[in-house]
Coordinates of N, CA and C and ligand atoms in Angstrom, one line a residue:
M1 N 245.6 -67.8 33.1 CA 244.7 -66.7 32.9 C 244.7 -66.4 31.4
E2 N 243.6 -66.1 30.9 CA 243.5 -66.0 29.5 C 242.9 -64.5 29.3
I3 N 243.3 -63.9 28.5 CA 243.0 -62.4 28.4 C 242.3 -62.2 26.8
Q4 N 241.2 -61.6 26.9 CA 240.8 -61.3 25.5 C 241.3 -60.3 24.7
L5 N 241.7 -60.5 23.5 CA 242.3 -59.4 22.6 C 241.9 -58.2 22.6
S6 N 240.3 -58.2 22.5 CA 239.9 -56.7 22.6 C 239.9 -55.8 23.7
T7 N 240.5 -56.5 24.7 CA 240.4 -55.6 26.0 C 241.6 -54.6 25.9
F8 N 243.0 -55.0 25.6 CA 243.9 -53.8 25.7 C 245.0 -54.2 24.8
M9 N 244.9 -55.0 24.0 CA 246.4 -55.5 23.1 C 246.0 -55.3 21.6
M10 N 247.1 -55.1 21.2 CA 247.1 -55.1 19.6 C 248.0 -56.2 19.1
V11 N 247.6 -57.1 18.4 CA 248.3 -58.2 17.9 C 248.9 -58.0 16.3
T12 N 250.2 -58.0 16.0 CA 250.5 -58.0 14.7 C 251.4 -59.1 14.3
G13 N 250.8 -60.1 13.7 CA 251.5 -61.3 13.4 C 251.8 -62.0 14.9
Y14 N 253.0 -62.1 15.2 CA 253.5 -62.8 16.4 C 254.1 -61.7 17.4
R15 N 254.0 -60.6 16.9 CA 254.5 -59.5 17.9 C 253.4 -58.9 18.6
I16 N 253.5 -58.7 19.8 CA 252.6 -58.4 20.7 C 252.9 -57.1 21.5
E17 N 252.1 -56.2 21.3 CA 252.3 -54.9 22.0 C 251.2 -54.7 23.1
V18 N 251.7 -54.3 24.4 CA 250.9 -54.0 25.5 C 251.0 -52.7 25.9
P19 N 250.2 -51.8 25.2 CA 250.4 -50.3 25.5 C 250.1 -50.0 27.0
A20 N 250.9 -48.9 27.4 CA 250.7 -48.4 28.7 C 250.9 -49.3 29.9
Y21 N 251.7 -50.5 29.6 CA 252.1 -51.5 30.6 C 253.5 -51.4 30.7
E22 N 253.8 -50.5 31.9 CA 255.4 -50.0 31.9 C 256.2 -50.9 32.9
S23 N 255.7 -51.2 34.0 CA 256.7 -51.5 34.9 C 256.7 -53.2 35.2
R24 N 255.8 -53.9 34.6 CA 255.8 -55.4 34.6 C 255.9 -55.8 33.2
Q25 N 256.6 -56.8 33.0 CA 256.9 -57.3 31.6 C 256.4 -58.7 31.6
L26 N 255.6 -59.2 30.6 CA 255.0 -60.4 30.8 C 255.3 -61.1 29.3
R27 N 255.2 -62.3 29.3 CA 255.4 -63.1 27.9 C 253.9 -63.7 27.9
W28 N 253.5 -63.8 26.6 CA 252.5 -64.3 26.3 C 252.4 -65.4 25.0
K29 N 251.6 -66.4 25.2 CA 251.5 -67.3 24.2 C 250.0 -67.1 23.4
I30 N 250.2 -67.4 22.4 CA 249.1 -67.2 21.4 C 248.2 -68.5 21.4
I31 N 246.8 -68.3 22.0 CA 245.9 -69.4 21.8 C 245.1 -69.3 20.7
T32 N 245.2 -70.3 20.0 CA 244.2 -70.3 18.6 C 243.3 -71.4 18.6
A33 N 242.2 -71.0 18.1 CA 241.0 -71.9 18.0 C 241.2 -72.8 16.9
S34 N 240.4 -73.8 16.8 CA 240.4 -74.8 15.8 C 240.4 -74.3 14.3
D35 N 239.6 -73.2 14.2 CA 239.8 -72.7 12.9 C 241.2 -71.7 12.4
G36 N 241.8 -71.7 13.5 CA 243.0 -71.0 13.4 C 243.1 -69.5 13.7
N37 N 241.9 -69.1 14.1 CA 241.8 -67.7 14.6 C 242.4 -67.5 15.9
I38 N 243.0 -66.5 16.1 CA 243.6 -66.0 17.6 C 242.5 -66.0 18.4
T39 N 242.4 -66.6 19.6 CA 241.3 -66.3 20.6 C 241.5 -65.7 21.8
A40 N 242.8 -65.8 22.3 CA 243.3 -65.3 23.5 C 244.9 -65.5 23.6
L41 N 245.3 -64.6 24.7 CA 246.7 -64.8 24.9 C 246.7 -65.3 26.3
R42 N 247.7 -66.2 26.5 CA 248.0 -66.7 27.8 C 249.2 -66.3 28.3
E43 N 249.4 -65.7 29.6 CA 250.5 -65.3 30.0 C 251.4 -66.7 30.5
I44 N 252.5 -66.6 30.1 CA 253.5 -67.9 30.4 C 254.5 -67.6 31.3
E45 N 254.7 -66.4 31.6 CA 255.8 -65.9 32.4 C 255.9 -64.5 32.8
T46 N 256.0 -64.4 34.1 CA 256.1 -63.0 34.7 C 257.2 -62.5 35.3
G47 N 257.4 -61.4 35.5 CA 258.7 -61.1 36.3 C 259.9 -60.4 35.5
T48 N 260.6 -61.4 35.1 CA 261.9 -60.9 34.5 C 262.0 -60.9 33.2
G49 N 261.1 -61.5 32.4 CA 261.1 -61.6 30.9 C 260.7 -60.0 30.4
D50 N 261.2 -59.9 29.0 CA 260.8 -58.7 28.4 C 259.7 -58.8 27.5
M51 N 259.1 -57.7 27.1 CA 258.1 -58.0 26.0 C 258.7 -58.3 24.7
I52 N 258.1 -59.0 23.9 CA 258.4 -59.4 22.8 C 258.2 -58.3 21.6
M53 N 259.5 -57.4 21.6 CA 259.4 -56.3 20.5 C 260.8 -56.1 20.0
N54 N 260.6 -55.7 18.8 CA 261.8 -55.5 18.0 C 262.4 -54.3 18.4
A55 N 263.9 -54.0 18.1 CA 264.6 -53.0 18.6 C 264.0 -51.5 18.3
Q56 N 263.4 -51.5 17.0 CA 262.8 -50.2 16.7 C 261.6 -49.8 17.5
E57 N 260.8 -50.8 17.7 CA 259.7 -50.7 18.6 C 260.2 -50.0 20.0
I58 N 261.2 -50.5 20.5 CA 261.8 -50.4 21.9 C 262.3 -49.0 21.9
M59 N 263.0 -48.5 20.7 CA 263.8 -47.3 20.5 C 262.7 -46.3 20.3
N60 N 261.4 -46.6 19.9 CA 260.6 -45.7 19.8 C 259.6 -45.3 21.2
R61 N 259.9 -46.1 22.0 CA 259.2 -46.2 23.3 C 259.7 -44.8 24.0
E62 N 258.7 -44.3 24.8 CA 258.9 -43.2 25.5 C 260.1 -43.1 26.5
D63 N 260.1 -44.2 27.2 CA 261.1 -44.4 28.3 C 262.5 -44.6 27.7
F64 N 262.7 -45.1 26.6 CA 264.0 -45.2 25.9 C 264.4 -43.9 25.3
K65 N 263.5 -43.3 24.8 CA 263.8 -41.8 24.5 C 264.3 -40.9 25.4
R66 N 263.7 -41.0 26.7 CA 264.1 -40.4 27.8 C 265.5 -40.6 28.0
C67 N 265.9 -42.0 28.1 CA 267.1 -42.4 28.4 C 268.0 -41.8 27.4
A68 N 267.8 -41.8 26.3 CA 268.7 -41.5 25.3 C 269.1 -40.0 25.2
A69 N 267.9 -39.2 25.7 CA 268.0 -37.7 25.7 C 268.8 -37.4 27.0
F70 N 268.8 -38.1 28.1 CA 269.7 -37.9 29.1 C 271.0 -38.3 28.9
H71 N 271.1 -39.3 28.2 CA 272.7 -40.0 28.1 C 273.3 -38.9 27.0
G72 N 272.5 -38.6 25.9 CA 273.0 -37.7 25.1 C 273.4 -38.6 23.6
H73 N 273.3 -39.7 23.8 CA 273.5 -40.7 22.5 C 272.9 -41.9 22.8
V74 N 272.9 -42.8 21.7 CA 272.3 -44.1 21.7 C 273.6 -45.0 21.5
C75 N 273.8 -46.0 22.5 CA 275.0 -46.9 22.3 C 274.7 -48.2 23.0
P76 N 275.5 -49.2 22.8 CA 275.4 -50.4 23.3 C 275.2 -50.3 25.0
G77 N 276.0 -49.6 25.5 CA 276.0 -49.5 26.9 C 274.6 -49.0 27.5
L78 N 274.2 -48.0 26.8 CA 272.8 -47.3 26.9 C 271.5 -48.7 27.0
S79 N 271.8 -49.5 26.0 CA 270.8 -50.7 25.9 C 271.0 -51.6 27.1
I80 N 272.1 -51.7 27.4 CA 272.4 -52.7 28.5 C 271.8 -52.1 29.9
G81 N 272.0 -50.8 30.0 CA 271.4 -50.2 31.2 C 269.9 -50.1 31.2
Y82 N 269.5 -50.0 30.0 CA 268.0 -49.9 29.9 C 267.2 -51.3 30.2
R83 N 268.0 -52.4 29.6 CA 267.5 -53.8 29.9 C 267.6 -54.0 31.4
A84 N 268.7 -53.8 31.8 CA 269.1 -54.3 33.3 C 268.0 -53.4 34.1
A85 N 267.7 -52.2 34.0 CA 267.0 -51.5 34.9 C 265.4 -52.0 34.6
R86 N 265.0 -52.4 33.5 CA 263.6 -52.8 33.2 C 263.5 -54.2 33.9
A87 N 264.5 -55.1 33.8 CA 264.6 -56.5 34.4 C 264.5 -56.2 35.9
A88 N 265.2 -55.2 36.2 CA 265.4 -55.1 37.8 C 263.8 -54.8 38.4
M89 N 263.3 -53.7 37.6 CA 261.9 -52.8 38.0 C 260.8 -54.2 37.9
A90 N 261.0 -54.9 37.0 CA 259.9 -55.9 36.6 C 260.1 -56.9 37.9
W91 N 261.2 -57.2 38.4 CA 261.4 -58.2 39.3 C 260.8 -57.7 40.7
L92 N 261.1 -56.2 40.9 CA 260.5 -55.6 41.9 C 259.3 -55.3 41.9
A93 N 258.6 -55.1 40.7 CA 257.4 -54.7 40.3 C 257.0 -53.4 41.2
E94 N 257.9 -52.5 41.0 CA 257.8 -51.3 41.5 C 257.5 -50.1 40.5
R95 N 257.0 -49.1 40.8 CA 256.8 -48.0 40.1 C 258.0 -47.0 40.2
R96 N 258.1 -46.0 39.3 CA 259.4 -45.2 39.5 C 259.3 -44.5 40.9
S97 N 260.3 -44.3 41.5 CA 260.1 -43.8 42.6 C 260.1 -42.2 42.8
E98 N 259.5 -41.7 43.8 CA 259.1 -40.4 43.9 C 260.3 -39.7 44.8
D99 N 260.5 -40.4 45.9 CA 261.6 -39.8 46.8 C 262.5 -40.9 46.8
E100 N 262.4 -42.0 47.9 CA 263.3 -42.9 48.3 C 262.8 -44.3 48.4
E101 N 261.7 -44.6 47.4 CA 261.3 -45.8 47.3 C 262.0 -46.9 46.9
I102 N 262.9 -46.5 46.0 CA 263.9 -47.6 45.6 C 265.1 -47.1 45.6
V103 N 266.2 -47.9 46.0 CA 267.7 -47.6 46.1 C 268.4 -48.4 44.9
A104 N 269.1 -47.7 44.2 CA 269.9 -48.4 43.1 C 271.4 -48.3 43.6
V105 N 272.1 -49.4 43.3 CA 273.4 -49.7 43.6 C 274.1 -50.0 42.1
V106 N 274.8 -49.2 41.7 CA 275.7 -49.5 40.4 C 277.1 -49.6 40.6
E107 N 277.6 -50.7 39.8 CA 279.1 -51.1 40.2 C 279.8 -50.6 39.0
T108 N 279.4 -49.5 38.0 CA 280.2 -48.9 37.1 C 279.6 -47.6 36.7
D109 N 280.6 -46.8 36.3 CA 280.0 -45.3 36.0 C 279.8 -45.3 34.5
A110 N 279.9 -46.3 33.8 CA 279.7 -46.3 32.1 C 278.3 -46.0 31.8
C111 N 278.1 -45.9 30.5 CA 276.9 -45.5 29.9 C 275.6 -46.0 30.4
S112 N 275.7 -47.3 30.9 CA 274.6 -48.1 31.5 C 273.8 -47.2 32.6
A113 N 274.7 -46.7 33.4 CA 274.4 -45.9 34.8 C 273.3 -44.9 34.4
D114 N 273.4 -44.3 33.1 CA 272.4 -43.2 33.1 C 271.0 -43.7 32.8
A115 N 270.8 -44.8 31.9 CA 269.7 -45.5 31.9 C 269.0 -45.8 33.2
V116 N 269.9 -46.4 34.2 CA 269.4 -46.8 35.4 C 268.7 -45.6 36.1
Q117 N 269.4 -44.4 36.1 CA 268.9 -43.2 36.7 C 267.6 -42.8 36.2
V118 N 267.3 -42.8 34.9 CA 266.1 -42.4 34.2 C 265.1 -43.4 34.7
L119 N 265.3 -44.5 34.3 CA 264.1 -45.5 34.5 C 263.7 -45.9 35.9
T120 N 264.8 -45.9 36.8 CA 264.4 -46.2 38.2 C 263.9 -44.9 39.1
G121 N 264.3 -43.7 38.6 CA 264.2 -42.5 39.3 C 265.1 -42.2 40.3
C122 N 266.0 -43.1 40.6 CA 267.1 -42.9 41.6 C 268.1 -42.3 40.9
T123 N 268.5 -41.1 41.8 CA 269.5 -40.2 41.3 C 270.7 -39.9 42.4
F124 N 271.7 -39.4 41.7 CA 272.8 -39.0 42.8 C 272.1 -37.9 43.9
G125 N 271.3 -37.3 43.3 CA 271.1 -35.8 44.1 C 269.9 -36.2 45.2
K126 N 269.2 -37.4 44.8 CA 268.4 -37.6 46.0 C 269.0 -38.7 47.0
G127 N 270.3 -39.3 46.7 CA 270.8 -40.0 47.6 C 270.4 -41.3 47.7
N128 N 269.6 -41.9 46.5 CA 269.2 -43.3 46.2 C 269.8 -44.0 45.1
F129 N 270.8 -43.4 44.6 CA 271.7 -43.8 43.7 C 273.2 -43.8 44.1
I130 N 273.6 -45.3 44.3 CA 274.8 -45.3 45.0 C 275.7 -45.9 44.0
Y131 N 277.0 -45.4 43.9 CA 278.1 -45.9 43.0 C 279.0 -46.7 43.8
K132 N 279.4 -47.8 43.3 CA 280.6 -48.5 43.7 C 281.4 -48.7 42.7
D133 N 282.7 -48.3 42.8 CA 283.6 -48.2 41.7 C 284.5 -49.6 41.4
H134 N 283.4 -50.5 41.2 CA 283.9 -51.9 40.8 C 284.5 -52.3 39.3
G135 N 283.9 -51.4 38.5 CA 283.9 -51.6 37.0 C 283.4 -52.8 36.5
K136 N 282.1 -52.9 37.1 CA 281.4 -54.3 36.5 C 279.9 -53.8 36.3
M137 N 279.3 -54.5 35.4 CA 277.9 -54.2 34.9 C 277.2 -55.0 35.9
V138 N 276.9 -54.3 37.2 CA 276.1 -55.0 38.1 C 275.0 -54.1 38.6
L139 N 273.6 -54.1 38.7 CA 272.8 -53.3 39.2 C 272.1 -54.1 40.2
T140 N 272.2 -53.5 41.4 CA 271.3 -53.9 42.4 C 270.2 -52.8 42.8
L141 N 268.9 -53.4 42.7 CA 267.8 -52.4 43.0 C 267.1 -53.2 44.3
L142 N 266.9 -52.2 45.1 CA 266.5 -52.5 46.5 C 265.1 -51.7 46.7
S143 N 264.0 -52.4 47.1 CA 262.8 -51.6 47.7 C 262.8 -51.3 49.0
R144 N 262.6 -50.0 49.2 CA 262.6 -49.6 50.7 C 261.3 -50.2 51.4
K145 N 260.2 -50.3 50.4 CA 258.9 -50.7 51.0 C 258.9 -52.1 51.3
T146 N 259.5 -52.8 50.4 CA 259.2 -54.1 50.8 C 260.5 -55.0 51.4
G147 N 261.6 -54.2 51.3 CA 262.9 -54.7 51.8 C 263.4 -55.7 50.9
Q148 N 262.8 -56.0 49.6 CA 263.4 -57.0 48.9 C 264.2 -56.3 47.9
G149 N 265.2 -57.0 47.4 CA 266.3 -56.6 46.4 C 266.6 -57.6 45.4
V150 N 267.2 -57.2 44.2 CA 267.5 -58.1 43.0 C 268.8 -57.6 42.8
R151 N 269.5 -58.5 42.2 CA 271.0 -58.2 41.7 C 270.8 -58.6 40.3
V152 N 271.2 -57.7 39.4 CA 271.3 -58.0 38.0 C 272.6 -57.9 37.4
A153 N 273.3 -59.0 37.1 CA 274.6 -59.2 36.7 C 274.8 -59.4 35.2
L154 N 275.5 -58.9 34.5 CA 275.9 -59.0 33.0 C 276.3 -60.4 32.8
R155 N 275.8 -61.3 32.1 CA 276.5 -62.6 31.9 C 277.7 -62.5 31.1
P156 N 278.7 -63.3 31.4 CA 280.1 -63.3 30.7 C 280.1 -63.1 29.3
E157 N 279.4 -63.8 28.5 CA 279.2 -63.9 27.1 C 278.3 -62.9 26.6
A158 N 277.6 -62.1 27.3 CA 276.5 -61.3 26.9 C 276.8 -59.9 25.9
F159 N 278.2 -59.4 26.3 CA 278.3 -58.0 25.9 C 279.4 -57.9 24.9
S160 N 280.4 -59.0 24.8 CA 281.6 -58.9 24.0 C 281.2 -58.7 22.6
P161 N 281.7 -57.5 22.1 CA 281.6 -57.2 20.7 C 282.4 -58.2 19.8
D162 N 282.2 -58.3 18.5 CA 283.0 -59.1 17.7 C 284.3 -58.5 17.4
A163 N 285.2 -59.3 16.8 CA 286.6 -58.8 16.6 C 286.6 -57.4 15.7
E164 N 285.8 -57.4 14.7 CA 285.9 -56.3 13.6 C 285.5 -55.0 14.7
H165 N 284.3 -55.1 15.3 CA 284.0 -54.1 16.1 C 284.9 -53.6 17.2
T166 N 285.4 -54.6 17.7 CA 286.5 -54.2 18.7 C 287.7 -53.5 18.1
A167 N 288.3 -53.9 17.0 CA 289.3 -53.3 16.2 C 288.9 -51.8 16.0
L168 N 287.7 -51.6 15.4 CA 287.3 -50.3 15.0 C 287.0 -49.6 16.4
I169 N 286.5 -49.8 17.4 CA 286.4 -49.2 18.6 C 287.9 -48.4 18.8
R170 N 288.8 -49.4 18.9 CA 290.3 -48.8 19.2 C 290.6 -47.7 18.2
K171 N 290.3 -48.0 17.1 CA 290.8 -47.1 15.9 C 290.0 -45.8 16.2
V172 N 288.8 -45.8 16.4 CA 288.0 -44.6 16.6 C 288.3 -43.7 17.8
M173 N 288.6 -44.5 18.9 CA 289.0 -43.9 20.1 C 290.3 -43.2 20.0
A174 N 291.2 -43.8 19.1 CA 292.5 -43.3 18.9 C 292.5 -42.1 17.9
G175 N 291.4 -41.9 17.3 CA 291.3 -40.9 16.2 C 292.0 -41.3 14.9
E176 N 292.2 -42.6 14.7 CA 292.9 -42.9 13.5 C 292.1 -43.6 12.5
A177 N 290.5 -43.6 12.7 CA 289.7 -44.3 11.6 C 289.5 -43.4 10.4
S178 N 289.5 -44.1 9.3 CA 289.1 -43.5 8.2 C 287.8 -43.1 8.0
E179 N 287.3 -42.4 7.0 CA 285.8 -42.0 6.9 C 285.0 -43.4 6.7
A180 N 285.4 -44.3 6.0 CA 284.9 -45.6 5.6 C 284.7 -46.6 6.8
E181 N 286.1 -46.4 7.7 CA 286.1 -47.1 8.9 C 284.9 -46.5 10.0
R182 N 285.0 -45.2 9.9 CA 284.2 -44.6 10.8 C 282.5 -44.9 10.6
T183 N 282.5 -45.0 9.2 CA 280.9 -45.3 9.0 C 280.7 -46.8 9.3
R184 N 281.5 -47.8 9.1 CA 281.4 -49.1 9.4 C 281.3 -49.3 10.9
F185 N 282.0 -48.5 11.6 CA 281.8 -48.5 13.3 C 280.5 -48.2 13.6
E186 N 280.0 -46.9 13.0 CA 278.8 -46.5 13.6 C 277.7 -47.4 13.0
E187 N 277.7 -48.2 12.0 CA 276.9 -49.4 11.7 C 276.8 -50.4 12.5
L188 N 278.2 -51.1 13.0 CA 278.2 -52.0 14.0 C 277.7 -51.6 15.2
H189 N 278.1 -50.3 15.6 CA 277.7 -49.8 17.0 C 276.0 -50.0 17.2
L190 N 275.6 -49.4 16.1 CA 274.1 -49.3 16.2 C 273.5 -50.6 16.2
K191 N 274.0 -51.7 15.4 CA 273.5 -53.0 15.3 C 273.7 -53.6 16.7
R192 N 274.8 -53.4 17.5 CA 275.1 -53.9 18.7 C 273.9 -53.4 19.7
T193 N 273.7 -52.1 19.5 CA 272.6 -51.4 20.2 C 271.3 -52.0 20.3
R194 N 271.0 -52.2 18.9 CA 269.6 -52.9 18.9 C 269.7 -54.3 19.1
D195 N 270.6 -55.2 18.8 CA 270.7 -56.4 19.1 C 270.7 -56.7 20.6
L196 N 271.1 -55.8 21.5 CA 271.0 -55.9 23.0 C 269.6 -55.6 23.4
L197 N 268.9 -54.8 22.6 CA 267.6 -54.5 22.9 C 266.6 -55.7 22.9
E198 N 267.1 -56.4 21.8 CA 266.3 -57.6 21.3 C 266.4 -58.9 22.3
A199 N 267.7 -59.0 22.5 CA 268.1 -60.3 23.3 C 267.2 -60.6 24.5
P200 N 266.9 -61.8 24.8 CA 266.1 -62.3 25.8 C 266.9 -61.9 27.2
T201 N 266.1 -61.6 28.0 CA 266.8 -61.1 29.3 C 267.6 -62.0 29.9
E202 N 267.1 -63.4 29.9 CA 268.0 -64.3 30.4 C 269.4 -64.6 29.8
A203 N 269.4 -64.3 28.2 CA 270.6 -64.2 27.8 C 271.6 -63.2 28.1
L204 N 271.0 -62.1 28.7 CA 272.1 -61.0 29.2 C 272.4 -61.0 30.3
F205 N 271.5 -61.3 31.4 CA 271.9 -61.2 32.8 C 271.4 -62.4 33.8
N206 N 272.4 -62.5 34.7 CA 271.7 -63.4 35.7 C 271.1 -62.6 36.9
L207 N 269.9 -63.0 37.2 CA 269.2 -62.2 38.1 C 269.1 -63.0 39.4
T208 N 269.5 -62.5 40.6 CA 269.5 -63.3 41.9 C 269.0 -62.3 42.9
P209 N 268.4 -62.9 43.9 CA 268.0 -61.8 45.1 C 269.2 -61.4 45.7
A210 N 269.1 -60.1 46.1 CA 270.2 -59.1 46.4 C 270.5 -59.6 47.8
E211 N 271.9 -59.5 48.2 CA 272.4 -59.7 49.5 C 273.0 -58.5 50.1
T212 N 272.7 -57.3 49.2 CA 273.2 -56.0 49.7 C 272.5 -55.6 51.0
P213 N 273.0 -55.2 51.9 CA 272.1 -54.5 53.0 C 271.6 -53.3 52.7
M214 N 270.5 -52.8 53.3 CA 269.7 -51.6 52.8 C 270.7 -50.5 53.3
P215 N 271.0 -49.6 52.3 CA 271.9 -48.3 52.5 C 271.1 -47.6 53.5
A216 N 271.8 -46.7 54.2 CA 271.1 -45.8 55.1 C 270.5 -44.8 54.1
K217 N 269.3 -44.1 54.8 CA 268.5 -43.1 54.2 C 269.9 -41.9 54.2
A218 N 269.5 -40.9 53.1 CA 270.4 -39.6 52.9 C 270.2 -38.9 54.2
R219 N 271.3 -38.6 54.8 CA 271.5 -37.8 56.2 C 271.5 -36.2 55.9
I220 N 270.5 -35.6 56.6 CA 270.5 -34.2 56.5 C 271.1 -33.6 57.7
E221 N 272.3 -32.9 57.8 CA 272.8 -32.3 59.0 C 273.1 -30.8 58.7
P222 N 273.3 -30.0 59.7 CA 273.6 -28.7 59.5 C 275.1 -28.5 59.1
S223 N 275.4 -27.6 58.3 CA 276.9 -27.4 58.0 C 277.7 -26.7 58.9
A224 N 279.0 -27.0 59.0 CA 279.7 -26.4 59.7 C 281.0 -25.7 58.7
L225 N 281.7 -24.8 59.3 CA 282.6 -24.2 58.4 C 284.0 -24.9 58.4
C226 N 284.7 -25.2 57.3 CA 286.1 -25.7 57.4 C 286.9 -24.8 57.9
A227 N 287.9 -25.3 58.9 CA 288.7 -24.3 59.5 C 289.8 -23.9 58.5
R228 N 290.0 -24.4 57.2 CA 291.1 -23.9 56.3 C 290.3 -23.1 55.3
C229 N 289.4 -23.7 54.6 CA 288.9 -22.8 53.5 C 287.5 -21.9 53.8
G230 N 287.1 -22.3 54.8 CA 285.9 -21.4 55.5 C 284.6 -21.9 54.7
E231 N 284.6 -22.9 53.8 CA 283.5 -23.3 53.1 C 282.4 -24.1 54.0
P232 N 281.1 -23.9 54.0 CA 280.3 -24.8 54.6 C 280.2 -26.2 54.2
T233 N 280.4 -27.2 55.3 CA 280.7 -28.5 55.1 C 279.8 -29.3 56.0
M234 N 279.6 -30.6 55.4 CA 278.8 -31.6 56.5 C 279.9 -32.0 57.4
P235 N 279.6 -31.9 58.7 CA 280.4 -32.1 59.8 C 281.0 -33.7 59.7
S236 N 279.9 -34.5 59.4 CA 280.3 -35.9 59.4 C 281.3 -36.4 58.4
K237 N 281.6 -35.2 57.3 CA 282.5 -35.5 56.2 C 283.9 -35.0 56.5
M238 N 284.0 -34.4 57.6 CA 285.4 -33.5 57.7 C 286.2 -34.5 58.8
E239 N 287.4 -33.9 58.5 CA 288.6 -34.8 59.4 C 289.2 -33.7 60.5
T240 N 289.6 -34.3 61.6 CA 290.0 -33.6 62.6 C 291.6 -33.5 62.4
V241 N 292.2 -32.2 62.3 CA 293.7 -32.2 61.9 C 294.0 -31.1 63.1
D242 N 294.9 -31.5 63.7 CA 295.6 -30.7 65.0 C 294.3 -29.7 65.8
G243 N 293.6 -30.6 66.1 CA 292.1 -30.2 66.9 C 291.4 -29.4 65.9
R244 N 291.4 -29.2 64.6 CA 290.5 -28.2 63.9 C 289.9 -29.3 62.8
Q245 N 288.6 -28.7 62.5 CA 287.6 -29.6 61.7 C 288.1 -29.1 60.0
I246 N 288.6 -30.0 59.1 CA 289.0 -29.7 57.7 C 288.2 -30.4 56.9
C247 N 287.7 -29.8 55.6 CA 287.1 -30.5 54.8 C 288.0 -31.5 54.1
R248 N 287.5 -32.5 53.4 CA 288.3 -33.3 52.6 C 289.2 -32.7 51.4
G249 N 288.5 -31.6 50.9 CA 289.1 -30.9 49.8 C 290.5 -30.2 50.2
C250 N 290.4 -30.0 51.4 CA 291.5 -29.1 52.0 C 292.6 -30.1 52.7
L251 N 292.5 -31.3 52.8 CA 293.4 -32.1 53.4 C 294.6 -32.4 52.5
Ligands
ZN1 ZN1 277.0 -44.2 25.6
ZN2 ZN1 288.3 -26.8 53.4

């Protein structure tokens, strides 16, 4: 497939921007004529690749800004979640879900989970964002429409910060960093955040077809009153104690 530059692209050197092209990410090869002029772009990979953009261009994107606003700060974990969610969305070639089109299963409640909620549209409140407390940066995205799913798992070598960064993280967390150390930490933290945005998808993640069975749709049931506290509770979540229905908070 060859696409004329004039149709919808801007080319700056070898960086290519494809405006308003959100959910699928493509790689392009520049085709040059014998006189050296660029004549066309050729799609060389579809699906899991990310656009060739630098970190600043990504951070200026509307979807990244929404992630940062929701999460409250920009950090390496947010970058990982942003990249994982985009890679998963590209795999599924799905649009943001309105209701329960997509189901996200995350295996950590760290920073990355916020980017996943913003980009996939799967949220706790809609019942299509499922948290498994495994302490792993693994995102499984399942499409209800097609029944297909993808598992995006962080590669072992992808996220480890260098020794200086690791030492500074400890000092900052313990409140023992000097002013200069804090400044250096912020510098390294931002560099890590940016590096992760620019890294090739295949260097960050292993993508495999998901083997997680489709989770059940959110259940709606009339509440019953807990026999101890009297608060309305989903009956399926209560336990029977001495013949009385008790909410889990009262056990
Ligand atoms: Zn964070
Ligand atoms: Zn109760």
